Short mmCIF file of C-alpha atoms in Angstrom, two decimals:
data_model
loop_
_atom_site.label_atom_id
_atom_site.label_comp_id
_atom_site.label_asym_id
_atom_site.label_seq_id
_atom_site.Cartn_x
_atom_site.Cartn_y
_atom_site.Cartn_z
CA MET A 1 52.62 37.83 58.46
CA GLU A 2 55.88 36.44 59.77
CA HIS A 3 58.50 39.07 60.92
CA GLN A 4 61.18 38.19 58.38
CA ASP A 5 58.76 38.77 55.60
CA GLN A 6 57.36 42.46 57.42
CA LEU A 7 61.31 43.19 56.73
CA ILE A 8 61.34 42.68 53.02
CA CYS A 9 58.06 44.06 52.61
CA ARG A 10 59.74 47.19 54.23
CA SER A 11 62.51 47.38 52.43
CA ILE A 12 60.63 46.98 49.16
CA THR A 13 58.76 50.40 50.10
CA GLN A 14 62.15 52.13 50.64
CA ALA A 15 63.87 50.29 47.66
CA VAL A 16 60.65 51.86 45.91
CA LEU A 17 61.42 55.25 47.44
CA SER A 18 64.99 55.32 46.46
CA GLY A 19 64.67 54.14 42.88
CA LEU A 20 65.93 50.70 42.63
CA ALA A 21 63.75 49.35 40.57
CA GLN A 22 65.95 45.94 40.16
CA GLU A 23 65.92 45.77 43.70
CA VAL A 24 62.43 46.30 43.85
CA ILE A 25 61.72 43.05 41.67
CA ASN A 26 64.24 41.10 44.11
CA LEU A 27 62.01 41.94 46.73
CA ILE A 28 59.22 40.77 45.15
CA ASN A 29 60.79 36.96 44.06
CA ARG A 30 61.97 36.87 47.66
CA LEU A 31 58.43 36.86 48.86
CA ARG A 32 57.59 34.43 46.19
CA GLU A 33 59.57 32.25 47.43
CA LYS A 34 58.44 32.26 50.72
CA GLY A 35 54.94 31.59 49.98
CA MET A 36 53.23 34.92 49.59
CA ASN A 37 50.67 35.99 46.51
CA ASP A 38 51.24 38.97 44.85
CA GLN A 39 47.84 40.49 46.06
CA GLN A 40 49.28 39.84 49.30
CA ILE A 41 52.78 41.51 47.75
CA LEU A 42 51.08 44.45 46.25
CA LEU A 43 49.41 45.62 49.61
CA GLU A 44 52.00 44.85 51.94
CA GLY A 45 55.02 46.22 50.02
CA LEU A 46 54.19 48.28 47.32
CA THR A 47 50.45 50.08 48.54
CA PRO A 48 52.37 51.85 51.09
CA ALA A 49 55.14 52.88 48.64
CA LEU A 50 52.46 54.33 46.71
CA LYS A 51 51.17 56.08 49.47
CA GLY A 52 54.86 57.58 50.87
CA LEU A 53 55.57 58.69 46.71
CA SER A 54 52.42 60.49 46.50
CA GLU A 55 53.13 62.30 49.56
CA ARG A 56 56.71 63.00 48.62
CA TYR A 57 55.66 64.56 45.56
CA CYS A 58 54.69 68.10 47.04
CA ASP A 59 57.30 67.79 49.20
CA ALA A 60 59.74 70.80 48.37
CA ASP A 61 62.22 68.39 49.87
CA TYR A 62 62.07 66.33 46.89
CA SER A 63 63.54 66.85 43.40
CA VAL A 64 61.15 66.28 40.66
CA PRO A 65 64.45 63.61 39.33
CA HIS A 66 64.15 61.40 42.32
CA ILE A 67 60.61 61.43 42.31
CA ILE A 68 60.72 60.21 38.40
CA VAL A 69 63.19 57.34 39.47
CA ALA A 70 61.04 56.58 42.29
CA SER A 71 58.03 56.26 40.56
CA ARG A 72 59.59 54.34 37.98
CA ALA A 73 60.72 51.79 40.51
CA ALA A 74 57.42 51.15 41.85
CA SER A 75 55.92 50.72 38.16
CA ALA A 76 58.73 48.16 37.53
CA GLY A 77 57.37 46.35 41.03
CA LEU A 78 53.74 46.58 39.76
CA ALA A 79 54.62 45.22 36.28
CA HIS A 80 56.56 42.34 37.59
CA LEU A 81 52.77 41.64 39.77
CA LYS A 82 50.63 38.99 38.26
CA ILE A 83 47.47 41.18 39.28
CA SER A 84 44.71 41.65 37.18
CA PRO A 85 41.88 43.74 37.75
CA ASN A 86 38.97 41.65 38.24
CA TYR A 87 36.25 44.67 36.86
CA LYS A 88 32.64 44.01 38.61
CA LYS A 89 29.67 44.97 36.93
CA ASN A 90 29.09 47.97 38.56
CA SER A 91 32.87 49.33 38.61
CA LYS A 92 33.12 53.02 37.11
CA THR A 93 35.09 54.39 34.51
CA ILE A 94 37.39 57.49 35.04
CA LEU A 95 38.54 59.43 32.16
CA LEU A 96 41.95 60.88 33.30
CA GLY A 97 44.46 63.72 31.91
CA THR A 98 46.31 66.54 32.63
CA VAL A 99 45.11 69.82 30.80
CA LYS A 100 46.21 71.83 28.15
CA ASN A 101 49.69 73.67 28.56
CA ASP A 102 50.47 71.09 31.28
CA PHE A 103 52.97 68.43 29.81
CA HIS A 104 53.51 67.03 33.98
CA SER A 105 52.31 63.49 34.23
CA LEU A 106 53.64 61.72 37.02
CA SER A 107 50.94 62.92 39.44
CA LYS A 108 48.06 61.98 36.98
CA ASP A 109 50.32 58.66 36.63
CA LEU A 110 50.17 57.80 40.26
CA VAL A 111 46.67 58.77 40.18
CA SER A 112 45.99 56.35 37.87
CA LEU A 113 47.94 53.58 39.81
CA VAL A 114 45.75 53.95 42.66
CA LEU A 115 42.64 54.00 40.97
CA GLU A 116 43.69 50.93 38.88
CA CYS A 117 44.38 48.91 42.17
CA HIS A 118 40.84 50.11 43.26
CA ASN A 119 39.46 48.50 40.62
CA PHE A 120 38.09 52.11 38.19
CA LYS A 121 38.62 51.45 34.69
CA VAL A 122 40.97 54.18 33.78
CA ILE A 123 41.31 55.71 30.34
CA ASP A 124 44.19 57.85 30.35
CA LEU A 125 44.33 60.68 27.51
CA GLY A 126 47.44 61.86 28.70
CA VAL A 127 48.61 65.44 28.84
CA ASN A 128 48.67 68.77 27.45
CA VAL A 129 44.52 67.44 27.06
CA SER A 130 42.75 69.86 24.90
CA ALA A 131 38.65 70.78 26.44
CA ALA A 132 37.69 69.66 22.87
CA GLN A 133 39.48 66.15 23.36
CA PHE A 134 38.08 65.80 27.15
CA MET A 135 34.41 66.78 25.36
CA ASP A 136 35.45 64.14 22.39
CA GLY A 137 36.13 61.29 25.22
CA ILE A 138 33.16 61.72 27.53
CA LYS A 139 30.46 61.76 24.31
CA GLU A 140 33.02 58.25 23.04
CA LEU A 141 33.94 56.53 25.80
CA LYS A 142 30.70 57.63 28.34
CA PRO A 143 33.19 57.39 31.23
CA GLU A 144 31.53 58.48 34.66
CA ILE A 145 34.00 60.28 36.22
CA LEU A 146 36.26 62.93 34.63
CA GLY A 147 39.70 63.52 36.62
CA MET A 148 41.64 66.55 35.88
CA SER A 149 45.24 67.33 36.74
CA ALA A 150 47.79 70.24 37.09
CA LEU A 151 51.01 70.92 38.31
CA LEU A 152 51.26 74.65 37.50
CA THR A 153 49.42 77.20 38.69
CA SER A 154 49.71 79.13 35.05
CA SER A 155 47.73 76.12 34.01
CA MET A 156 44.81 75.34 36.63
CA GLY A 157 42.42 77.84 35.03
CA GLU A 158 42.14 75.52 32.27
CA MET A 159 39.80 73.49 34.38
CA ALA A 160 37.37 76.04 34.93
CA TYR A 161 37.49 76.25 31.17
CA VAL A 162 36.89 72.79 30.15
CA ILE A 163 34.18 72.65 32.88
CA ASN A 164 32.50 75.77 31.45
CA ALA A 165 32.89 73.71 28.28
CA LEU A 166 30.85 71.12 29.35
CA HIS A 167 28.42 73.28 30.64
CA LYS A 168 28.00 74.69 26.99
CA ASN A 169 27.89 71.61 25.21
CA ASN A 170 25.35 70.18 27.72
CA LEU A 171 27.90 67.58 28.67
CA ARG A 172 28.22 68.61 32.40
CA HIS A 173 25.44 66.03 33.92
CA ALA A 174 27.27 63.13 32.40
CA VAL A 175 30.10 62.96 34.46
CA LYS A 176 31.25 63.74 37.99
CA ILE A 177 34.41 65.91 38.00
CA ILE A 178 37.38 65.39 40.55
CA VAL A 179 40.44 67.87 40.19
CA GLY A 180 43.63 67.56 41.56
CA GLY A 181 47.37 68.58 41.54
CA CYS A 182 49.91 70.18 43.76
CA PRO A 183 49.21 73.81 43.34
CA VAL A 184 44.88 72.43 43.49
CA THR A 185 43.23 73.27 46.60
CA LYS A 186 39.47 72.77 47.61
CA ALA A 187 38.40 76.44 47.39
CA PHE A 188 39.78 76.17 44.21
CA ALA A 189 38.14 73.26 43.39
CA GLU A 190 34.75 74.31 44.09
CA SER A 191 34.91 77.80 43.06
CA ILE A 192 35.17 76.39 39.29
CA GLY A 193 32.41 74.42 40.10
CA ALA A 194 34.17 70.73 40.18
CA ASP A 195 32.34 67.97 42.34
CA THR A 196 35.63 67.11 44.61
CA TYR A 197 39.40 67.07 44.59
CA ALA A 198 41.70 64.93 45.96
CA GLU A 199 44.49 66.28 47.59
CA ASN A 200 47.19 63.47 46.77
CA ALA A 201 46.95 60.03 44.46
CA GLN A 202 45.98 58.22 47.87
CA ASP A 203 43.05 60.48 48.47
CA ALA A 204 41.34 60.59 44.51
CA PRO A 205 39.33 57.10 45.30
CA LYS A 206 38.09 58.04 48.53
CA LYS A 207 36.76 61.10 47.03
CA ILE A 208 34.96 59.30 44.39
CA ASP A 209 33.85 56.65 46.32
CA LEU A 210 31.82 59.71 48.41
CA LEU A 211 30.23 60.94 45.20
CA PHE A 212 28.65 57.57 44.53
CA ASN A 213 27.99 56.96 47.76
CA THR A 214 29.22 53.60 47.96
CA LYS A 215 32.02 50.81 49.22
CA LEU A 216 35.40 50.98 47.23
CA LYS A 217 35.10 47.78 45.14
CA SER A 218 39.03 46.74 45.16
CA PHE A 219 40.52 43.63 45.44
CA LEU A 220 42.57 45.08 48.22
CA GLU A 221 41.59 46.16 51.62
CA PRO A 222 40.93 50.28 51.20
CA LEU A 223 44.01 52.31 51.45
CA SER A 224 44.51 54.10 54.45
#
């Protein structure tokens, strides 16, 4: 990649982190004019921005409004790219949601974006999802993976409630469970019987890959 292209890609990352949605789109168009395809733009420009965004989400130095604006800029850039996931026959489906009594969506949305970049089929149930809704989704949609997010320490216990409900309804065997969110730790995930835990959005596809012991099915290079 030419030096000028590298500079534009770095500018895309900075524009995302600064919340400048229109600037992100303008920079993407500049790279297109220089002959770069959308997959390269996603890999070199927006993927580093997503990584930076997910890292800053749990950084106390960054306010929630700042992260929300930056996330919207990233979403605008992704929407502007003309890339459709090329699902493989063995692509995994993940049922994703923020647990009951928790209305935070940004962390979950970042995870969804990253997983889709790795060709996972993401079914997003939204926020404030009850155990019954998770179970109905598993019965109806038959995903291989259940992903639960919690951004409040007061809602973390709902993850354990969902897992217990799955056991009681003979559904625990049907899915691998991954949990995450700023207050969630590996020790907590182990204590409630989850299969794994994602430290951040970039970590999620890697941890799921380890659960199934398969190589990431992505049209991009694996995220670092």
